[in-house]
Each structure stands twice: as C-alpha cells, then as structure tokens.
Tab-separated table of C-alpha atoms in Angstrom:
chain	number	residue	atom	x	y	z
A	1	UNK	CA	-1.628	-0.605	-16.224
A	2	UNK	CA	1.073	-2.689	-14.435
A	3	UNK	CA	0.617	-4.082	-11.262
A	4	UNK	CA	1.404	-2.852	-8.296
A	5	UNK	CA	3.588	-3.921	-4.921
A	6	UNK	CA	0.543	-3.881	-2.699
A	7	UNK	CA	1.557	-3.576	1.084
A	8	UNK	CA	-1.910	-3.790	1.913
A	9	UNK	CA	-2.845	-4.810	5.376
A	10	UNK	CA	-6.272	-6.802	4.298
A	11	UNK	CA	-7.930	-7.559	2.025
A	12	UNK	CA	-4.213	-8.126	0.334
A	13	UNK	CA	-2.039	-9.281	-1.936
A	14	UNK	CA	-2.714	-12.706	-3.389
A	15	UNK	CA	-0.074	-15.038	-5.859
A	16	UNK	CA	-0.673	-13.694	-9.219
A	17	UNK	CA	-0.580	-17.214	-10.408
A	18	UNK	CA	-3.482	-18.014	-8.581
A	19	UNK	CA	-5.406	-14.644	-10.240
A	20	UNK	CA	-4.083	-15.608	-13.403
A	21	UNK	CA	-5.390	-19.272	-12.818
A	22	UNK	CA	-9.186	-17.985	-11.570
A	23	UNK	CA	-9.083	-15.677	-14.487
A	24	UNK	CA	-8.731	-18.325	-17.157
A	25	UNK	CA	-11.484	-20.401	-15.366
A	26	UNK	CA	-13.920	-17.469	-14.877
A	27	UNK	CA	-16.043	-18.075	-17.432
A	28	UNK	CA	-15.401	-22.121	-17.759
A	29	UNK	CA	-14.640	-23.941	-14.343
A	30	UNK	CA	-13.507	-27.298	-15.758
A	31	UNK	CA	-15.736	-27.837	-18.892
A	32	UNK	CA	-19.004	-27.213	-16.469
A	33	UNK	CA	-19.501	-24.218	-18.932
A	34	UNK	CA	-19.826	-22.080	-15.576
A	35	UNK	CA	-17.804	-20.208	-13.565
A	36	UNK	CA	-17.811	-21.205	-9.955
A	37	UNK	CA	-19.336	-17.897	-8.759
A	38	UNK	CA	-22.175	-19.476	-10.681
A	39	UNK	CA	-21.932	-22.966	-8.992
A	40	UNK	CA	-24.690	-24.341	-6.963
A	41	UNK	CA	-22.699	-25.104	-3.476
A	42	UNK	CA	-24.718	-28.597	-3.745
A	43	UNK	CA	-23.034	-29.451	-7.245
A	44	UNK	CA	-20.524	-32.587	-7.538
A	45	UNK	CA	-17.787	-29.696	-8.632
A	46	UNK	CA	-18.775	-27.640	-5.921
A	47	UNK	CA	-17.866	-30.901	-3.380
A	48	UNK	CA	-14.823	-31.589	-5.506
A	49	UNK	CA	-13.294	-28.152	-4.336
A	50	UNK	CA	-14.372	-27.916	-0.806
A	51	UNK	CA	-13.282	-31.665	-0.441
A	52	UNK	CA	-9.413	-30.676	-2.358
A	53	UNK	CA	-9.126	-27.245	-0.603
A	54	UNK	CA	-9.486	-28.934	3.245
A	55	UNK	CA	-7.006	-32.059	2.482
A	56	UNK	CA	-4.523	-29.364	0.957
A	57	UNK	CA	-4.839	-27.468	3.907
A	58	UNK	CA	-4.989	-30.595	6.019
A	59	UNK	CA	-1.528	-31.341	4.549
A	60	UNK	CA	0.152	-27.978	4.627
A	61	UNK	CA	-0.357	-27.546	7.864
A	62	UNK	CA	-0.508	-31.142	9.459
A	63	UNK	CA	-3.398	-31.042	10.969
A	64	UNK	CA	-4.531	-34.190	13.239
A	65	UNK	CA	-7.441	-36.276	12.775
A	66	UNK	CA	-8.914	-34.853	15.977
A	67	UNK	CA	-9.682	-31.146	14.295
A	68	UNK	CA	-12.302	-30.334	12.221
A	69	UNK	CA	-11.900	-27.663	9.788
A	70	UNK	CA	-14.868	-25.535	8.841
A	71	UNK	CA	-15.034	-22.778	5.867
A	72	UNK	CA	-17.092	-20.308	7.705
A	73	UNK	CA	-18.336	-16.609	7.264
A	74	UNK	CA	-18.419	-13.648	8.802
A	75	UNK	CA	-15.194	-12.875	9.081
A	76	UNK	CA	-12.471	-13.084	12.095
A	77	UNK	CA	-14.893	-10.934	14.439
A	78	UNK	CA	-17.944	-12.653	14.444
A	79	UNK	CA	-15.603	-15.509	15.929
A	80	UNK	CA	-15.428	-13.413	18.845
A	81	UNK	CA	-18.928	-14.056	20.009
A	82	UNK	CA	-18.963	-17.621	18.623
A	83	UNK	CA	-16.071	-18.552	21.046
A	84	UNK	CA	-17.480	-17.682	24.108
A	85	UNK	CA	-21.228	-18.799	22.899
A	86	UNK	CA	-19.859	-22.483	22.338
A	87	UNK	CA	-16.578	-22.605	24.756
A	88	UNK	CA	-18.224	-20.868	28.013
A	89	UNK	CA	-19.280	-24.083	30.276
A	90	UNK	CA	-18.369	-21.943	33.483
A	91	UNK	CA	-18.469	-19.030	31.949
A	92	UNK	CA	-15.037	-17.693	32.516
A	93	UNK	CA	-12.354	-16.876	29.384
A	94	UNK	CA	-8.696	-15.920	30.196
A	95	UNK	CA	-7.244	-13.038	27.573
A	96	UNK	CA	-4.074	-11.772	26.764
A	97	UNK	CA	-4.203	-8.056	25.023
A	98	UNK	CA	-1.504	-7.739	22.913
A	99	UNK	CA	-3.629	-5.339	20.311
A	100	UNK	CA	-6.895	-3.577	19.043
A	101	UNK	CA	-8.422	-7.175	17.778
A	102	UNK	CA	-7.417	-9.304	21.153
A	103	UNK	CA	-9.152	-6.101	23.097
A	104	UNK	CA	-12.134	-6.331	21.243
A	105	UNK	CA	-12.473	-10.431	21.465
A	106	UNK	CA	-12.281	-9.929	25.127
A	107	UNK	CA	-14.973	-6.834	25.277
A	108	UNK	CA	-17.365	-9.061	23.117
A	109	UNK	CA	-16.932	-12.418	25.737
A	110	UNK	CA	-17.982	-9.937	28.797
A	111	UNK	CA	-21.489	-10.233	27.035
A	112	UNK	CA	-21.412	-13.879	27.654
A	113	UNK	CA	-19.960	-14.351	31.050
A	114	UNK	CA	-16.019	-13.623	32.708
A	115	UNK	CA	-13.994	-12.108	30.529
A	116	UNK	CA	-10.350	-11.313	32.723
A	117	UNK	CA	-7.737	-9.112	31.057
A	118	UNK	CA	-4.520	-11.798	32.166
A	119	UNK	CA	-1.698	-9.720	30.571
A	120	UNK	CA	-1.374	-6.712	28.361
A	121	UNK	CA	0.656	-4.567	26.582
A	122	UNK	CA	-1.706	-1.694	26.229
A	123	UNK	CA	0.797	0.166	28.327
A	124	UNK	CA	3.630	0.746	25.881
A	125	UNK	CA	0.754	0.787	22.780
A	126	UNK	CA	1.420	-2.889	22.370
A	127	UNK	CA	4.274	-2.370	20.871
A	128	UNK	CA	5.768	-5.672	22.691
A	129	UNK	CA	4.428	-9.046	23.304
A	130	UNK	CA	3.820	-9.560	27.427
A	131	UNK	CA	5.657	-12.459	29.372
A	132	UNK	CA	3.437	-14.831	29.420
A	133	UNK	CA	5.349	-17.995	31.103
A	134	UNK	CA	3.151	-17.765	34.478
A	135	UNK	CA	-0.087	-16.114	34.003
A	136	UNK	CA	-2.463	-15.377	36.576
A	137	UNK	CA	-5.079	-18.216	34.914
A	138	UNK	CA	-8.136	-18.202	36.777
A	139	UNK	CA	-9.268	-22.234	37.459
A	140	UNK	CA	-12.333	-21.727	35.881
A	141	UNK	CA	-11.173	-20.196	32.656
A	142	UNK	CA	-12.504	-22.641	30.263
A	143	UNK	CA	-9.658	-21.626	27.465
A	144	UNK	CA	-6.868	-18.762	27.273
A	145	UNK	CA	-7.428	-16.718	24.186
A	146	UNK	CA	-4.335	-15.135	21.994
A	147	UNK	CA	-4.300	-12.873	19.314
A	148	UNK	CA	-1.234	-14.504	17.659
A	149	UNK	CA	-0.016	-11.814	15.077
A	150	UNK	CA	-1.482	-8.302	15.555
A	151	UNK	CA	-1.800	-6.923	12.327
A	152	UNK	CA	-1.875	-3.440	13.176
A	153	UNK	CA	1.299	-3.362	15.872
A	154	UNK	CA	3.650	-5.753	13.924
A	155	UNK	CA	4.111	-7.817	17.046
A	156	UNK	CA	3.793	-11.918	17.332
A	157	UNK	CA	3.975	-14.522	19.504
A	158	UNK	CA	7.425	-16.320	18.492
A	159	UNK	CA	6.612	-18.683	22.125
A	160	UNK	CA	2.878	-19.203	23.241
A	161	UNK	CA	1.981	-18.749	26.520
A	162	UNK	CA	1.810	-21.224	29.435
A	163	UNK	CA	-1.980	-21.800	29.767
A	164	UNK	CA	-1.071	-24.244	32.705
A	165	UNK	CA	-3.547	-26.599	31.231
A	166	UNK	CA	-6.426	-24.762	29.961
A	167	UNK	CA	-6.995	-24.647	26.653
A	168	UNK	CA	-5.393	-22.195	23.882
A	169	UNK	CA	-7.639	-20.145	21.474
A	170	UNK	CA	-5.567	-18.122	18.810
A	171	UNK	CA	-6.698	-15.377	16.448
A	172	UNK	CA	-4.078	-15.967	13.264
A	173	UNK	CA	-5.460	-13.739	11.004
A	174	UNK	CA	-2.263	-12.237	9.772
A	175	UNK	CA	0.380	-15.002	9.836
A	176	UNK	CA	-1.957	-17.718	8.283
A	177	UNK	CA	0.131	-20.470	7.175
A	178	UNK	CA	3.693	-18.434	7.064
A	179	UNK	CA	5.003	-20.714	8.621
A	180	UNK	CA	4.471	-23.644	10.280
A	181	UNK	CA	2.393	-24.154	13.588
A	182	UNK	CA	1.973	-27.506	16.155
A	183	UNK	CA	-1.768	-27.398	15.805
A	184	UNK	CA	-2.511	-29.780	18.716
A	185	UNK	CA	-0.944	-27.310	21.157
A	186	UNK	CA	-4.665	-25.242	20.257
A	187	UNK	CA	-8.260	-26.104	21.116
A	188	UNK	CA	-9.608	-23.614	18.409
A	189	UNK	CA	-7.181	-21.833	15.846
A	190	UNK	CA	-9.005	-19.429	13.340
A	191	UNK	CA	-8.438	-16.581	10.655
A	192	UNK	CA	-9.864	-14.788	8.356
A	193	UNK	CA	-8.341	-15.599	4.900
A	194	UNK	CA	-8.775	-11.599	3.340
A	195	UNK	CA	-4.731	-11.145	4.757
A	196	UNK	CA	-2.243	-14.305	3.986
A	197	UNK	CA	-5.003	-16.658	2.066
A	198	UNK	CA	-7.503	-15.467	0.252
A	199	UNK	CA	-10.457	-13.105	-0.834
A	200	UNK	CA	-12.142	-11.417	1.903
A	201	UNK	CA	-15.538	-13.428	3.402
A	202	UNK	CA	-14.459	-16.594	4.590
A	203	UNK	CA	-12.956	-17.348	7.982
A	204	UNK	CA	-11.205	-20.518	8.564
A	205	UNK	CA	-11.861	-22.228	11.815
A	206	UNK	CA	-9.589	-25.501	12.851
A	207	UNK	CA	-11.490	-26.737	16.229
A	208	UNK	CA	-10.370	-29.987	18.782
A	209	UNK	CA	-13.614	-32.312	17.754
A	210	UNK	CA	-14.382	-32.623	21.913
A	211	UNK	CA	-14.843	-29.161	21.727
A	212	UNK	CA	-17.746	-28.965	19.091
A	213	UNK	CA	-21.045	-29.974	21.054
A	214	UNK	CA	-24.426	-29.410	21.633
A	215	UNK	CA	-23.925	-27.932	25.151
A	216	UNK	CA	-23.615	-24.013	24.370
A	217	UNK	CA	-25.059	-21.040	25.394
A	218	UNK	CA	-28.737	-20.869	25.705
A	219	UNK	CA	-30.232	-18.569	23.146
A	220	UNK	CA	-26.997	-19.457	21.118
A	221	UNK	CA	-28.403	-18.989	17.171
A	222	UNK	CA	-28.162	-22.098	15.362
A	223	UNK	CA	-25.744	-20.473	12.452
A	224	UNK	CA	-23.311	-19.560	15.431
A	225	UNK	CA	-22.913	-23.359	16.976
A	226	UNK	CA	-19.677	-24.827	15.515
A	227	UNK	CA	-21.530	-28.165	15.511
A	228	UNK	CA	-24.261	-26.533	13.047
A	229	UNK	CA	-21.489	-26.248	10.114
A	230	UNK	CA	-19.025	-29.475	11.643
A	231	UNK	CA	-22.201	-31.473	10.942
A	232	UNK	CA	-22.709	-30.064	7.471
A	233	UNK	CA	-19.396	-30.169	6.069
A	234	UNK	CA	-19.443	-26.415	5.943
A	235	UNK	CA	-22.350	-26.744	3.714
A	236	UNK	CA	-25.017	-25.953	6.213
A	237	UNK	CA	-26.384	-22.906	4.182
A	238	UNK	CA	-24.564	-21.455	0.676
A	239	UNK	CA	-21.147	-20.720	2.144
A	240	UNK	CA	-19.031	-18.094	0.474
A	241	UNK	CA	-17.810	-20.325	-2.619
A	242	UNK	CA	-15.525	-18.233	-4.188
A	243	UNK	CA	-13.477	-17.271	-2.036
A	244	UNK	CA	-13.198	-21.066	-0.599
A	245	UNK	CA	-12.332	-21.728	-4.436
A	246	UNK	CA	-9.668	-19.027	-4.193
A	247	UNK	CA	-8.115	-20.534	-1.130
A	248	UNK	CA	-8.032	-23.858	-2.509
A	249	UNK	CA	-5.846	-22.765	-5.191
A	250	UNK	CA	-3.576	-20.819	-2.681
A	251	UNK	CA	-3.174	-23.897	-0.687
A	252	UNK	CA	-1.876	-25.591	-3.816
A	253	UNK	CA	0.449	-22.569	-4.705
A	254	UNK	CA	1.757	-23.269	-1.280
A	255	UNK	CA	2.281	-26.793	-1.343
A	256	UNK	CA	4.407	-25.748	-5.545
A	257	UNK	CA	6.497	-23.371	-3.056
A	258	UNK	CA	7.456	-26.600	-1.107
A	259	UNK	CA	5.523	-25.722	2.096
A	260	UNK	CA	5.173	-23.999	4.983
A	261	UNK	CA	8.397	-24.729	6.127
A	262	UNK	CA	9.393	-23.115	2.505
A	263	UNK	CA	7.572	-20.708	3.158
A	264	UNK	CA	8.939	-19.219	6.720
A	265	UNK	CA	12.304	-19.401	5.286
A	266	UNK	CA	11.256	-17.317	2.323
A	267	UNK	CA	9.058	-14.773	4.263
A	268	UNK	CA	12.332	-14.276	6.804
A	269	UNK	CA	14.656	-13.347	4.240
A	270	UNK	CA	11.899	-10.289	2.769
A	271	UNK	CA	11.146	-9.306	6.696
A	272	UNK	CA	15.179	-9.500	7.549
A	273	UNK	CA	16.000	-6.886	4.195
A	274	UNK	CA	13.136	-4.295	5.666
A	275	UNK	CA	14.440	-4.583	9.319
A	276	UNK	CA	17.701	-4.425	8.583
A	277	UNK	CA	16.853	-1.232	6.546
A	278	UNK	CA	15.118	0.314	9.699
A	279	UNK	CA	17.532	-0.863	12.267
A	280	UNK	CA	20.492	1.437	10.587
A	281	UNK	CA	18.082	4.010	9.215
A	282	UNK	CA	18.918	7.845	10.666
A	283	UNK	CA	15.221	8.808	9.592
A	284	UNK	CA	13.028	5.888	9.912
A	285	UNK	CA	12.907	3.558	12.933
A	286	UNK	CA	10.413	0.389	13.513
A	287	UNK	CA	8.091	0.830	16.422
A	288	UNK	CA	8.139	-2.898	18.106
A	289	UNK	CA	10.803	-4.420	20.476
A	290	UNK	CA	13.185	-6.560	18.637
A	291	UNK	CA	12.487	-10.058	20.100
A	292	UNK	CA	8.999	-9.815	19.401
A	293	UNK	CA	8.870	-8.510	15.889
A	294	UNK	CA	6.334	-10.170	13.307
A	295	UNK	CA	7.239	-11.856	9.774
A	296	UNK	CA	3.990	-10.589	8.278
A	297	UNK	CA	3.464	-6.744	8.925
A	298	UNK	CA	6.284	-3.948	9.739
A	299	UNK	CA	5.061	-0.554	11.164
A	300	UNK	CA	7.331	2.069	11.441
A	301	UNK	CA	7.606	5.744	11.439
A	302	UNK	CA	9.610	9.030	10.873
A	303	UNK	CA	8.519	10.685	14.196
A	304	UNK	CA	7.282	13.727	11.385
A	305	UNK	CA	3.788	13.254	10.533
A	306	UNK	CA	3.988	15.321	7.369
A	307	UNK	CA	7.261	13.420	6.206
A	308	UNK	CA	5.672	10.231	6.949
A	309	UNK	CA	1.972	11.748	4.913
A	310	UNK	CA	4.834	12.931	2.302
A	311	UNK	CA	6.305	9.230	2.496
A	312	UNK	CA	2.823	7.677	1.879
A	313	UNK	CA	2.242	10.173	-0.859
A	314	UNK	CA	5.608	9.422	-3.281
A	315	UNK	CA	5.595	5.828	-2.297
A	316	UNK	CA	2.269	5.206	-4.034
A	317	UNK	CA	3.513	7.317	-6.772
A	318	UNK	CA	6.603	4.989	-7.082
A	319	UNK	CA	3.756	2.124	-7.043
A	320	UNK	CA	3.927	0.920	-3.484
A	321	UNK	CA	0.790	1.161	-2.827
A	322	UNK	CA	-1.482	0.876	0.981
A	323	UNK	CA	1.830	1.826	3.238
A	324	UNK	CA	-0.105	4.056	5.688
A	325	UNK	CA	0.017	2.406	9.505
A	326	UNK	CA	-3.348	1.949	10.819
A	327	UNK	CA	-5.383	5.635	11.590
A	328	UNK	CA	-5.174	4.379	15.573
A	329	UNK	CA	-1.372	4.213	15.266
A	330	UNK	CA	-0.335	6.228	12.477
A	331	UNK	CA	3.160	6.627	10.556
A	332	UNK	CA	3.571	3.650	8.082
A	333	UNK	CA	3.020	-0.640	7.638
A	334	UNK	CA	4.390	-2.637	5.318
A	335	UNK	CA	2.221	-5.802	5.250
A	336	UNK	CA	4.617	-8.780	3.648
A	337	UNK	CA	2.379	-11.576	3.463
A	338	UNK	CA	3.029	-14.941	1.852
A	339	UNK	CA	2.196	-13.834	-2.073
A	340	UNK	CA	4.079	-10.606	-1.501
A	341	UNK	CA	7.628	-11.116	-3.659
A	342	UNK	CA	10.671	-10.533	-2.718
A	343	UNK	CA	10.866	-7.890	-5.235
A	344	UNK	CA	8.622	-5.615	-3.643
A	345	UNK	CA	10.219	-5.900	-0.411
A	346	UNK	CA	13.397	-4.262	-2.075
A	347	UNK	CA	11.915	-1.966	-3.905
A	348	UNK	CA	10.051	-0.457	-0.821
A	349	UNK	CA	13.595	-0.812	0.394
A	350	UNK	CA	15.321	0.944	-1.996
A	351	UNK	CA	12.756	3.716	-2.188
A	352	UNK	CA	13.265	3.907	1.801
A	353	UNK	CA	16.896	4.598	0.910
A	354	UNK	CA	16.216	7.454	-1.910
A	355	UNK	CA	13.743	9.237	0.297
A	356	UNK	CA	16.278	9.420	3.617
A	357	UNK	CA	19.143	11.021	1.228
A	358	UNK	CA	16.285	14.054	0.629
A	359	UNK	CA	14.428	14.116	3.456
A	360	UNK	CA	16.998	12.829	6.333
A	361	UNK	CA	18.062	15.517	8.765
C-alpha cells in the first residue's frame, strides 16, 4: 500500500526520510548489532544520541546557555502539574485561555495554589486569540502561562503577551520548531514531540536554569522536580529512548531543510494555498479570525454536518486521511505540520475544489 497524506492532528506525520532512515537501522544501530529500542539508556551509543539530538536542537533553535533542555515523559499534560509544583513560590499563576489545553493547565494549577483566568476567548469558542498588550497581571503571579498554538482551534499567538515582567510559560505543542522563536523572552517553553517532532512519549522541556531549584512544593514527587532530570542529564530513570532517537534525526532533517527560518517560509506557502482555498470557497469557510490564524492546523467547516461526515468519508477514500475537527468542535482540521509536503496540501486542495462543484449549493 502507498502512503498516505496524513492530516493527523497527533501523533502525526513525520519526514519519511527520517522513517526510512530508523528503518534501515532497526535491526543494526551503527554496527552495535542492536537496534536502539534495545539500547541500554546507560550505553556510550545511547549518550552519543541524547548528547547529538540536544546540540541539534540547541542549534536549530538558538537556544542560550542559560536553558537547560530536558527529554522528559509524560507527555504535554503532566507538565501542567509540574509547572505549578516547581514555579509556585507565592502560589499565584496568571493564564490566558485561548483553548481546551490552556483551560485544562489552568484547572490543574488551582490544585496547587491561585490559578486566575487573565484573558479568554472561550466566548466566541476560541476561535480568536485575546488582546493581550495590558493584562490584568496579578503582582504575585509568579509566571503568565500561554498555550501558544491551540491545536484543536487553529489559532496562535503571532505577538506574545505583555507579562509586564513576570515570567512567560508557553505550551508549543503544535508549532514546535516551525518556525523560529526568541527563546529568552520564556522562563519555561515545552511540547510534546507526538505533533511537529516526533513519536508520541517524550515531552521536550527548555527551562531558564534560575528557575530549576530545590525550593518546590512540599510533597512535590521527586520524578516531577525539573532539577531531578536537569541533574541527570535526562537520564534520571530509562527515559523514552526511541522516540528521543527519532527526534534526533528530525532535528537533523531540519537543519538539511536549512532551518527554522527555512522552515516558516516553507510551512507559509502550504498554509497560504489552503486559506486561500477557504477564503473564496462558496461551501467551505475557516472558523478563526484572520489575524490570528495558525501555520500548523486549519479547522474549517461546511455549516452541514452530514456534508462535512460525507467530506471526511471521500477524503479518506481519496487518501487524505485524519481530516475530522476535534469531536468538541466538529466539521474538519487539516493539521500541516513541518514533515507534511507540499503535495498533500494541494491535493487536499484540489479535492476541496472537486467536492464544492458536487456538493456546493
């Protein structure tokens, strides 16, 4: 069977160089006659990878010597207690909800202390990013906390918000390096890799080194203190190996492309053919306001839920596969990510076009 255009929103599409690369090294990593799923985490090949995958990523995304960045698990939620547990010093977090995953960061910090709802666009179902250039920061907030891409809306941050001082803590799940970010405007930057990266089980957290310290919560377990794995190299216990190998080998696939720069160019001209589709489209229409429209994933609908079940239906039969929007929003999502080719965008694109000549009122 041929492949697929997979418009999946996570886990997702990865560069089929880099499956074609794993794939020749499954059996054999490097003459150690193993594969690295085998691999103790301990091993001098083990180190190698770890050791190349953080200065690639170091590189791409020119990140200062101040930051420390751990390979962690449990994905891009279990950050959401581990904030809070090792940021709280008064207790208080500041957070903007701009989506299902920022509203359920800021439900999991009200176990810890303050948790204040600053701005949100839960009103028009976040379909539009909130002004955010004088926020009502409470003094005590000991960091502001973003959601930067929301996965499941298609909306972004293209400007991040005036935290008057306090420090910024940004969920980039979705728009991973797809482009490039000022990393020292953060305190704590983190994603899990399963959307623009890598295989699902690792998260990637890139934390200001004042920031790791022993002075948490009380009661805070010892695999949830960022100064646990900062210590350890990210070797504290086995970490999820694998997948850091698979990253590792994206990073370099990204660096080939010529960088994130590269990379924002090339992941504008796929998002500009599908919006420019929906923006003259009779049948279909996007459901976010223009100016804050994301790179990475494109929701959009017919305002017919059997057209748009219909729409789902062919597409995958047509082999554009994973289009249906979220089950809390409906209608569909293209997810574009970084190993997503250009290709598939006009395919979808040109399928889009077929399907409004039969079904278009």
């Amino acid at each position: 069977m041929s492949r697929v255009y997979n418009f999946s929103a996570g886990p997702a599409v990865l560069p089929e160089a880099v499956l074609r690369e794993a794939a020749a090294e499954m059996l054999d990593y490097q003459g150690t006659g193993m594969s690295v799923m085998e691999m103790s985490h301990r091993s001098k090949a083990f180190q190698s990878i770890i050791d190349d995958a953080e200065k690639d990523l170091r590189e791409l995304m020119e990140i200062p010597d101040n930051y420390k960045v751990l390979f962690l698990q449990g994905g891009a939620s279990q950050q959401f207690a581990m904030i809070p547990m090792n940021l709280f010093k008064n207790k208080v977090g500041d957070y903007i909800i701009t989506g299902q995953w920022a509203k359920k960061a800021w439900q999991e910090a009200q176990k810890f202390g303050k948790a204040n709802a600053i701005a949100s666009s839960a009103d028009k179902t976040f379909s539009y990013i909130p002004d955010c250039s004088d926020l009502p920061i409470d003094e005590d907030a000991d960091y502001v906390y973003i959601c930067q891409n929301n996965t499941i809306y298609g909306t972004v941050y293209h400007e991040l918000p005036n935290t008057k001082g306090k420090i910024l803590v940004a969920d980039v799940s979705s728009c991973f390096l797809s482009e490039p970010i000022d990393v020292s405007k953060y305190g704590v930057v983190y994603g899990g890799v399963q959307k623009n990266v890598g295989p699902a089980g690792v998260v990637i957290v890139i934390i200001r080194e004042d920031l790791i310290t022993e002075d948490v919560l009380p009661g805070t377990p010892t695999m949830l203190r960022y100064k646990t794995h900062a210590d350890a190299g990210s070797l504290y216990n086995t970490p999820p190996c694998y997948g850091i190998y698979i990253c590792g080998k994206v990073f370099k696939w990204l660096k080939a492309k010529g960088g994130l720069t590269a990379m924002k160019a090339y992941n504008e001209k796929k998002a500009k053919l599908l919006y420019d589709f929906l923006d003259q489209s009779k049948l279909f229409k996007g459901t976010v306001e223009k100016k804050d429209r994301s790179l990475m994933n494109v929701p959009f609908v017919t305002g017919d839920e059997e057209l748009d079940a219909l729409f789902v239906k062919e597409a995958k039969a047509a082999g554009l596969e994973n289009l249906k929007g979220h089950r809390t929003v409906g209608g569909m999502r293209a997810s574009i990510y970084n190993a997503m080719p250009i290709e598939g965008v006009e395919k979808l694109v040109a399928f889009m076009k077929d399907f409004e000549e039969k079904h278009g009122k």
